Every structure is written in structure tokens, then in C-alpha cells.
Amino acid sequence: MVLVFAETIDGQFKKAAFEALTYGKKTAEVLGTECVALTLGNVNDAGQLGTYGASKVYTVDHPHLATFDSQVYASVIAQAAQKLGAGVVIVSHTSTGKSLLGRIAARLNAGSVPAARTVPNFVGDSLRVHKGVFSGKATAEYAIISDVKVISLAGNEIPPEATGSPVSTDSLDVEVPAPKVKVIETNLQQGDTAPLPEAELVVSAGRGMKGPENWGIIEDLAKALGATTACSRPVADAGWRPHHEHVGQTGVAIKPNLYIAIGISGAIQHLAGVNQSKVIVVINKDPEAPFFKAADYGVVGDLFDVVPRLTEAVKKFKAQS
């Protein structure tokens, strides 16, 4: 059996959950077994996971699951895997999934692979899976030889496939431990756009902006596109933008459908946090900027000329649509 933990936010499933379910179904087909889903906490319409490949959905709801706690969630997922006899456990490679992967594997005495990019296949007695290494510059094949395998799926690698139909849900009886950490206060960043980890469209800028006083042209483009704004680390360190907008290896890792990088040279640390983007567009006046090597599309030009013209083109296109 393949068990997929389906992530939610405020009771709604993340896109990553549907990707993981599709991946789980494909993995189950390779293994000749079934794929089931697990939800934790209060979830709306859990049965819809059948549309993306789950043959059954198990739910666990408890007051201790209302706020995410990696130790509590890992304990419940590991118990579910043992109770259901799962041979493969799949989570999403999100901030939540990253904190769960190792804990689940340790509880199950399982081998694990983070940020998998391909559907596994059997070679002998091992399950083989590929993942990116060296900040995405190379691909490595991993062989998992343990009885139970735990995998996290990298974002934007397996498109969700809604080819099934809703299924029934069952409540799973497991022990939900009390969290060891008490949450005193939660302070969420409020905004009109999606949080960076969930954003489909992201407009980001770097030191090429020359100063915080010029950031309006970035916000204008983001508003026209309905995108979330982001920045490079030097911009955040200089105080031009808040640190929660910093994307990259030492900031927020993102996986949008479209990432527009403006005035960012493309240091390897920045690329490591954005290389899961489906489409990357780079705007930079330096034709030798390293970011162009990672871009799907590039514009060589002065951002103060290119970006306002792009914003107007987007507005004009939307007005005609």
C-alpha cells in the first residue's frame, strides 16, 4: 500500500496535496498495489482526494491537530502507516513535509529520499528514485532498500491529474499525543495575494532596483498579474523589503508556475530556492548574468524601461480578454 499525507491550509487542500496524490497513484501502479490518502485535522471535503488517485481516504481529527506540530503529526502519520500496512509513505516537499520526512522515517525505521522528481521503479529488491543535487545542477538516483520507504515529492514535478471520482472516508483510530510545545501566539503576515510557498505567480527583484524607493514598479507589475512579490537576500538584508519576502536557499523556497526575476544576477543560493518554478523569466541589463542560463525566457534591457512596458502590456491584454 502507498499512503499519501495530503496537506491542507485552513481546511482546504494545497495544490501540493493533489500533486502528491497523483504521484502516489503512479507509484502504486508501479508496485501493483493501492494508493490511500490521510488527512489530519479539520478538512473540507476529504473525499475529493479520490479524484486525484486515492482509493480510500482516512481522516484523523483531534484538538491537538488544530495547529501544526511536526512531532505530533509525524507520530500520527507513522502510526497510520503501521496500522494500514503501508510500504511507501509520501509527503509533499513543502516546509511542512520537510519537517515531517525525517521524523516519519525514524519512527518507521525507513529509508527516505527528499524532493523526489520521478516516479519510483523497482530494480532488484530496491526502490529507485531520482532527485536533484548540487542546487539542481545534477540528478542523482537513490536506491531505498528498507522495508518501508518514505519519499517527499518536489513541487511542480508531477502535474495533478483529476481522472478519478470522489471516494468514501473513514476515521482512523490512532493515538494523538499532546504537543510538547505550547503555541502562545500566531502572527500571520496578511496580504491580498497568496503566501509565497503557495503562490502560482511570483514577481521578484534584486539589487538592480537601486533602492526601496523604486519598488513601486515591481508592485505595479505584481498587481497587474495578480502575483505575489518577493526579493533576493541582499535586498532583504539591506532593509529594502521585509525578510519574509526573501526567496532562495536561505529564505523561502518557492515553486510557482511563473517566476519573474528582475534585476537579480542569479547566485547559486538564490537559484536553489526557485529552481522548482515551472517557468522562469529573467529581466536584466547584463547579458552575462548567470540567471539567464536557468531562464526559460530572458529580456536583456534596463528594468526601469522594460518592467513598466510589461505592466502596461499585461493591463492591455487583460482589458481585451
Tab-separated table of C-alpha atoms in Angstrom:
chain	number	residue	atom	x	y	z
A	1	MET	CA	0.000	0.000	0.000
A	2	VAL	CA	1.053	3.568	-0.725
A	3	LEU	CA	-0.004	6.109	1.925
A	4	VAL	CA	-0.094	9.799	0.964
A	5	PHE	CA	-0.360	12.566	3.549
A	6	ALA	CA	-2.493	15.310	1.973
A	7	GLU	CA	-1.610	18.772	3.288
A	8	THR	CA	-4.207	21.440	3.961
A	9	ILE	CA	-4.315	25.089	4.930
A	10	ASP	CA	-7.380	26.370	6.779
A	11	GLY	CA	-9.172	23.134	5.910
A	12	GLN	CA	-8.530	23.447	2.161
A	13	PHE	CA	-6.184	21.163	0.266
A	14	LYS	CA	-2.974	22.642	-1.100
A	15	LYS	CA	-2.023	22.103	-4.734
A	16	ALA	CA	0.874	20.060	-3.374
A	17	ALA	CA	-1.635	17.573	-1.943
A	18	PHE	CA	-3.096	16.884	-5.377
A	19	GLU	CA	0.397	16.522	-6.856
A	20	ALA	CA	1.316	14.051	-4.114
A	21	LEU	CA	-1.871	12.028	-4.695
A	22	THR	CA	-1.199	11.784	-8.423
A	23	TYR	CA	2.377	10.743	-7.638
A	24	GLY	CA	1.113	8.228	-5.103
A	25	LYS	CA	-1.249	6.684	-7.633
A	26	LYS	CA	1.539	6.326	-10.209
A	27	THR	CA	3.809	4.790	-7.562
A	28	ALA	CA	1.068	2.358	-6.539
A	29	GLU	CA	0.669	1.294	-10.164
A	30	VAL	CA	4.398	0.507	-10.340
A	31	LEU	CA	4.131	-1.559	-7.153
A	32	GLY	CA	0.858	-3.224	-8.126
A	33	THR	CA	-0.942	-2.003	-5.017
A	34	GLU	CA	-3.438	0.664	-3.941
A	35	CYS	CA	-2.974	4.314	-3.005
A	36	VAL	CA	-4.774	5.710	0.037
A	37	ALA	CA	-4.791	9.225	1.462
A	38	LEU	CA	-4.520	10.505	5.026
A	39	THR	CA	-5.787	13.874	6.258
A	40	LEU	CA	-5.139	15.399	9.673
A	41	GLY	CA	-7.249	17.982	11.448
A	42	ASN	CA	-10.464	19.603	10.277
A	43	VAL	CA	-10.654	19.147	6.490
A	44	ASN	CA	-13.312	20.191	3.997
A	45	ASP	CA	-14.479	17.548	1.500
A	46	ALA	CA	-11.761	14.954	2.096
A	47	GLY	CA	-13.480	12.579	-0.316
A	48	GLN	CA	-12.397	14.722	-3.280
A	49	LEU	CA	-8.923	13.180	-2.965
A	50	GLY	CA	-10.325	10.182	-4.798
A	51	THR	CA	-10.432	12.380	-7.876
A	52	TYR	CA	-6.623	12.517	-7.818
A	53	GLY	CA	-5.947	8.840	-7.243
A	54	ALA	CA	-6.859	7.790	-3.700
A	55	SER	CA	-8.880	4.577	-3.499
A	56	LYS	CA	-9.800	5.473	0.077
A	57	VAL	CA	-9.337	8.444	2.406
A	58	TYR	CA	-8.586	8.071	6.101
A	59	THR	CA	-9.097	11.020	8.427
A	60	VAL	CA	-7.836	11.835	11.905
A	61	ASP	CA	-9.303	14.864	13.661
A	62	HIS	CA	-8.327	15.906	17.171
A	63	PRO	CA	-7.813	19.203	19.043
A	64	HIS	CA	-4.054	18.500	19.155
A	65	LEU	CA	-4.012	18.597	15.336
A	66	ALA	CA	-5.574	22.052	15.036
A	67	THR	CA	-2.124	23.675	14.963
A	68	PHE	CA	0.708	22.017	13.065
A	69	ASP	CA	3.302	20.377	15.284
A	70	SER	CA	5.878	18.247	13.472
A	71	GLN	CA	6.299	15.749	16.322
A	72	VAL	CA	2.560	15.220	16.740
A	73	TYR	CA	1.872	14.971	13.007
A	74	ALA	CA	4.829	12.627	12.418
A	75	SER	CA	3.654	10.352	15.216
A	76	VAL	CA	0.132	10.133	13.800
A	77	ILE	CA	1.318	9.549	10.213
A	78	ALA	CA	3.748	6.832	11.334
A	79	GLN	CA	1.019	5.125	13.366
A	80	ALA	CA	-1.314	5.271	10.367
A	81	ALA	CA	1.354	3.721	8.136
A	82	GLN	CA	1.886	0.879	10.605
A	83	LYS	CA	-1.812	0.280	11.159
A	84	LEU	CA	-2.607	0.232	7.436
A	85	GLY	CA	0.495	-1.738	6.461
A	86	ALA	CA	1.866	0.912	4.113
A	87	GLY	CA	5.074	0.044	2.278
A	88	VAL	CA	5.572	3.564	0.908
A	89	VAL	CA	4.713	6.847	2.632
A	90	ILE	CA	4.615	10.033	0.540
A	91	VAL	CA	4.561	13.642	1.733
A	92	SER	CA	4.975	16.904	-0.171
A	93	HIS	CA	8.361	18.660	-0.171
A	94	THR	CA	6.943	21.784	1.447
A	95	SER	CA	8.053	23.419	4.677
A	96	THR	CA	5.615	21.068	6.417
A	97	GLY	CA	6.802	17.998	4.536
A	98	LYS	CA	10.465	18.808	5.123
A	99	SER	CA	9.907	18.844	8.878
A	100	LEU	CA	8.000	15.540	8.718
A	101	LEU	CA	10.103	13.402	6.384
A	102	GLY	CA	12.962	12.529	8.724
A	103	ARG	CA	10.737	12.121	11.769
A	104	ILE	CA	8.402	9.713	9.977
A	105	ALA	CA	11.338	7.723	8.592
A	106	ALA	CA	12.939	7.450	12.038
A	107	ARG	CA	9.718	6.170	13.602
A	108	LEU	CA	9.282	3.572	10.853
A	109	ASN	CA	12.977	2.618	10.632
A	110	ALA	CA	12.667	3.521	6.967
A	111	GLY	CA	14.937	4.855	4.264
A	112	SER	CA	13.911	8.230	2.889
A	113	VAL	CA	14.504	10.446	-0.138
A	114	PRO	CA	13.610	14.164	-0.073
A	115	ALA	CA	12.465	16.190	-3.094
A	116	ALA	CA	11.970	13.266	-5.487
A	117	ARG	CA	11.443	14.216	-9.120
A	118	THR	CA	10.473	10.927	-10.741
A	119	VAL	CA	8.042	8.084	-10.213
A	120	PRO	CA	9.959	5.248	-8.498
A	121	ASN	CA	10.767	1.971	-10.193
A	122	PHE	CA	11.940	-1.381	-8.880
A	123	VAL	CA	15.463	-2.609	-9.597
A	124	GLY	CA	16.047	-5.908	-7.844
A	125	ASP	CA	14.881	-5.506	-4.256
A	126	SER	CA	15.335	-1.742	-4.148
A	127	LEU	CA	13.028	1.119	-4.994
A	128	ARG	CA	14.871	3.621	-7.209
A	129	VAL	CA	14.006	7.308	-7.352
A	130	HIS	CA	15.714	10.393	-8.812
A	131	LYS	CA	16.222	13.784	-7.175
A	132	GLY	CA	18.130	16.958	-7.945
A	133	VAL	CA	21.516	17.567	-6.321
A	134	PHE	CA	24.047	20.433	-6.308
A	135	SER	CA	21.236	23.004	-6.285
A	136	GLY	CA	19.526	21.307	-9.214
A	137	LYS	CA	22.599	21.217	-11.458
A	138	ALA	CA	22.673	17.402	-11.499
A	139	THR	CA	20.362	14.453	-10.894
A	140	ALA	CA	21.147	11.518	-8.612
A	141	GLU	CA	19.483	8.117	-8.394
A	142	TYR	CA	18.752	6.788	-4.918
A	143	ALA	CA	18.032	3.169	-4.017
A	144	ILE	CA	15.834	2.605	-0.958
A	145	ILE	CA	16.325	-0.913	0.410
A	146	SER	CA	14.364	-0.708	3.679
A	147	ASP	CA	11.039	-2.497	4.105
A	148	VAL	CA	9.204	0.822	4.385
A	149	LYS	CA	10.118	3.771	2.169
A	150	VAL	CA	9.393	7.451	2.847
A	151	ILE	CA	9.516	9.962	-0.020
A	152	SER	CA	8.795	13.674	-0.317
A	153	LEU	CA	7.741	14.934	-3.747
A	154	ALA	CA	9.335	18.084	-5.159
A	155	GLY	CA	6.838	20.706	-6.303
A	156	ASN	CA	5.846	21.145	-9.949
A	157	GLU	CA	7.325	17.774	-10.964
A	158	ILE	CA	4.126	15.732	-11.263
A	159	PRO	CA	1.078	17.700	-12.513
A	160	PRO	CA	-2.177	16.851	-10.696
A	161	GLU	CA	-4.381	14.503	-12.716
A	162	ALA	CA	-8.071	14.577	-11.802
A	163	THR	CA	-9.030	11.345	-13.540
A	164	GLY	CA	-10.967	9.591	-10.779
A	165	SER	CA	-14.042	10.298	-8.709
A	166	PRO	CA	-14.731	11.136	-5.042
A	167	VAL	CA	-14.430	8.272	-2.570
A	168	SER	CA	-15.685	7.452	0.895
A	169	THR	CA	-13.801	8.491	4.017
A	170	ASP	CA	-13.119	6.561	7.203
A	171	SER	CA	-11.989	7.856	10.573
A	172	LEU	CA	-8.756	6.178	11.668
A	173	ASP	CA	-8.298	5.359	15.346
A	174	VAL	CA	-4.751	6.258	16.401
A	175	GLU	CA	-3.208	7.845	19.476
A	176	VAL	CA	-2.723	11.598	19.102
A	177	PRO	CA	-0.016	12.715	21.539
A	178	ALA	CA	-0.122	16.077	23.252
A	179	PRO	CA	2.314	18.595	21.756
A	180	LYS	CA	5.456	19.300	23.761
A	181	VAL	CA	5.457	22.913	22.625
A	182	LYS	CA	2.684	25.328	23.560
A	183	VAL	CA	1.779	27.941	20.951
A	184	ILE	CA	1.267	31.263	22.718
A	185	GLU	CA	0.513	33.431	19.712
A	186	THR	CA	0.308	33.139	15.937
A	187	ASN	CA	1.189	36.227	13.905
A	188	LEU	CA	0.354	35.740	10.237
A	189	GLN	CA	1.502	38.095	7.500
A	190	GLN	CA	-1.653	39.457	5.904
A	191	GLY	CA	-1.863	40.320	2.240
A	192	ASP	CA	-4.080	40.376	-0.808
A	193	THR	CA	-2.064	37.680	-2.575
A	194	ALA	CA	-1.143	34.085	-1.824
A	195	PRO	CA	1.690	33.343	0.639
A	196	LEU	CA	4.972	32.734	-1.181
A	197	PRO	CA	5.097	28.952	-0.611
A	198	GLU	CA	1.640	28.621	-2.210
A	199	ALA	CA	1.865	31.354	-4.855
A	200	GLU	CA	1.278	30.439	-8.502
A	201	LEU	CA	2.775	33.707	-9.792
A	202	VAL	CA	5.763	35.470	-8.227
A	203	VAL	CA	7.467	38.729	-9.221
A	204	SER	CA	10.856	39.126	-7.549
A	205	ALA	CA	13.547	41.793	-7.683
A	206	GLY	CA	17.120	42.321	-6.567
A	207	ARG	CA	19.754	44.990	-6.157
A	208	GLY	CA	19.192	46.130	-9.719
A	209	MET	CA	16.268	48.134	-8.287
A	210	LYS	CA	18.906	50.523	-6.822
A	211	GLY	CA	16.779	51.344	-3.782
A	212	PRO	CA	13.466	50.786	-1.966
A	213	GLU	CA	12.026	53.978	-3.429
A	214	ASN	CA	11.795	52.262	-6.828
A	215	TRP	CA	9.848	49.232	-5.630
A	216	GLY	CA	6.574	50.638	-6.897
A	217	ILE	CA	7.206	49.373	-10.423
A	218	ILE	CA	7.547	45.818	-9.050
A	219	GLU	CA	4.317	46.130	-7.095
A	220	ASP	CA	2.551	47.538	-10.167
A	221	LEU	CA	3.568	44.527	-12.275
A	222	ALA	CA	2.636	42.106	-9.499
A	223	LYS	CA	-0.766	43.749	-9.096
A	224	ALA	CA	-1.419	43.581	-12.840
A	225	LEU	CA	-0.564	39.868	-12.866
A	226	GLY	CA	-2.204	39.016	-9.541
A	227	ALA	CA	1.213	37.854	-8.352
A	228	THR	CA	2.995	37.760	-5.001
A	229	THR	CA	6.120	39.906	-4.594
A	230	ALA	CA	9.485	38.558	-3.469
A	231	CYS	CA	13.101	39.668	-3.279
A	232	SER	CA	16.686	38.447	-3.187
A	233	ARG	CA	18.633	38.131	0.054
A	234	PRO	CA	20.749	41.300	-0.408
A	235	VAL	CA	17.546	43.318	-0.780
A	236	ALA	CA	16.125	41.908	2.461
A	237	ASP	CA	19.448	42.317	4.291
A	238	ALA	CA	19.605	45.958	3.189
A	239	GLY	CA	16.162	46.564	4.666
A	240	TRP	CA	14.554	47.424	1.340
A	241	ARG	CA	11.965	44.665	1.784
A	242	PRO	CA	10.803	42.543	4.742
A	243	HIS	CA	12.669	39.283	5.298
A	244	HIS	CA	9.554	37.157	4.795
A	245	GLU	CA	9.743	38.101	1.090
A	246	HIS	CA	13.283	36.743	0.717
A	247	VAL	CA	13.353	33.700	-1.596
A	248	GLY	CA	16.330	31.403	-2.061
A	249	GLN	CA	18.294	28.707	-0.283
A	250	THR	CA	18.397	30.689	2.974
A	251	GLY	CA	14.918	32.157	2.557
A	252	VAL	CA	11.607	30.822	1.308
A	253	ALA	CA	11.745	28.009	-1.252
A	254	ILE	CA	9.056	28.518	-3.879
A	255	LYS	CA	7.587	26.550	-6.779
A	256	PRO	CA	5.242	28.860	-8.725
A	257	ASN	CA	4.017	28.293	-12.247
A	258	LEU	CA	5.677	31.592	-13.225
A	259	TYR	CA	8.673	33.285	-11.587
A	260	ILE	CA	9.780	36.674	-12.922
A	261	ALA	CA	13.246	37.673	-11.683
A	262	ILE	CA	14.050	41.356	-12.168
A	263	GLY	CA	17.500	42.802	-11.569
A	264	ILE	CA	18.734	39.594	-9.911
A	265	SER	CA	22.093	38.227	-11.049
A	266	GLY	CA	21.255	34.626	-10.162
A	267	ALA	CA	23.636	33.445	-7.444
A	268	ILE	CA	23.525	29.695	-6.876
A	269	GLN	CA	21.970	30.212	-3.425
A	270	HIS	CA	19.072	32.112	-4.982
A	271	LEU	CA	18.596	29.549	-7.748
A	272	ALA	CA	18.432	26.738	-5.194
A	273	GLY	CA	15.240	28.218	-3.758
A	274	VAL	CA	13.464	28.971	-7.037
A	275	ASN	CA	14.556	26.222	-9.440
A	276	GLN	CA	11.311	24.296	-8.973
A	277	SER	CA	9.431	27.102	-10.741
A	278	LYS	CA	7.669	25.830	-13.851
A	279	VAL	CA	8.613	28.866	-15.977
A	280	ILE	CA	11.376	31.376	-15.159
A	281	VAL	CA	11.567	34.785	-16.832
A	282	VAL	CA	14.677	36.903	-16.248
A	283	ILE	CA	14.940	40.652	-16.873
A	284	ASN	CA	18.470	42.031	-16.536
A	285	LYS	CA	20.596	44.595	-18.353
A	286	ASP	CA	23.687	42.370	-18.048
A	287	PRO	CA	23.629	39.752	-20.841
A	288	GLU	CA	26.218	37.720	-18.892
A	289	ALA	CA	24.069	37.445	-15.746
A	290	PRO	CA	24.187	33.783	-14.579
A	291	PHE	CA	20.397	33.733	-14.153
A	292	PHE	CA	19.907	33.661	-17.937
A	293	LYS	CA	21.331	30.114	-18.012
A	294	ALA	CA	18.464	28.939	-15.802
A	295	ALA	CA	15.770	31.001	-17.534
A	296	ASP	CA	13.078	29.777	-19.898
A	297	TYR	CA	12.742	33.316	-21.249
A	298	GLY	CA	15.055	36.292	-20.907
A	299	VAL	CA	14.941	40.005	-21.615
A	300	VAL	CA	18.213	41.929	-21.812
A	301	GLY	CA	17.372	45.517	-21.010
A	302	ASP	CA	17.057	48.250	-18.418
A	303	LEU	CA	14.420	47.119	-15.929
A	304	PHE	CA	13.248	50.717	-15.483
A	305	ASP	CA	12.272	50.678	-19.152
A	306	VAL	CA	11.204	47.039	-19.574
A	307	VAL	CA	9.077	46.496	-16.459
A	308	PRO	CA	6.673	49.467	-16.888
A	309	ARG	CA	6.158	48.483	-20.524
A	310	LEU	CA	5.483	44.886	-19.490
A	311	THR	CA	2.979	46.093	-16.880
A	312	GLU	CA	1.105	48.138	-19.475
A	313	ALA	CA	1.097	45.185	-21.882
A	314	VAL	CA	-0.407	42.940	-19.194
A	315	LYS	CA	-3.099	45.505	-18.380
A	316	LYS	CA	-3.926	45.930	-22.071
A	317	PHE	CA	-4.133	42.179	-22.608
A	318	LYS	CA	-6.449	41.733	-19.612
A	319	ALA	CA	-8.669	44.590	-20.775
A	320	GLN	CA	-9.107	42.893	-24.142
A	321	SER	CA	-9.772	39.450	-22.667
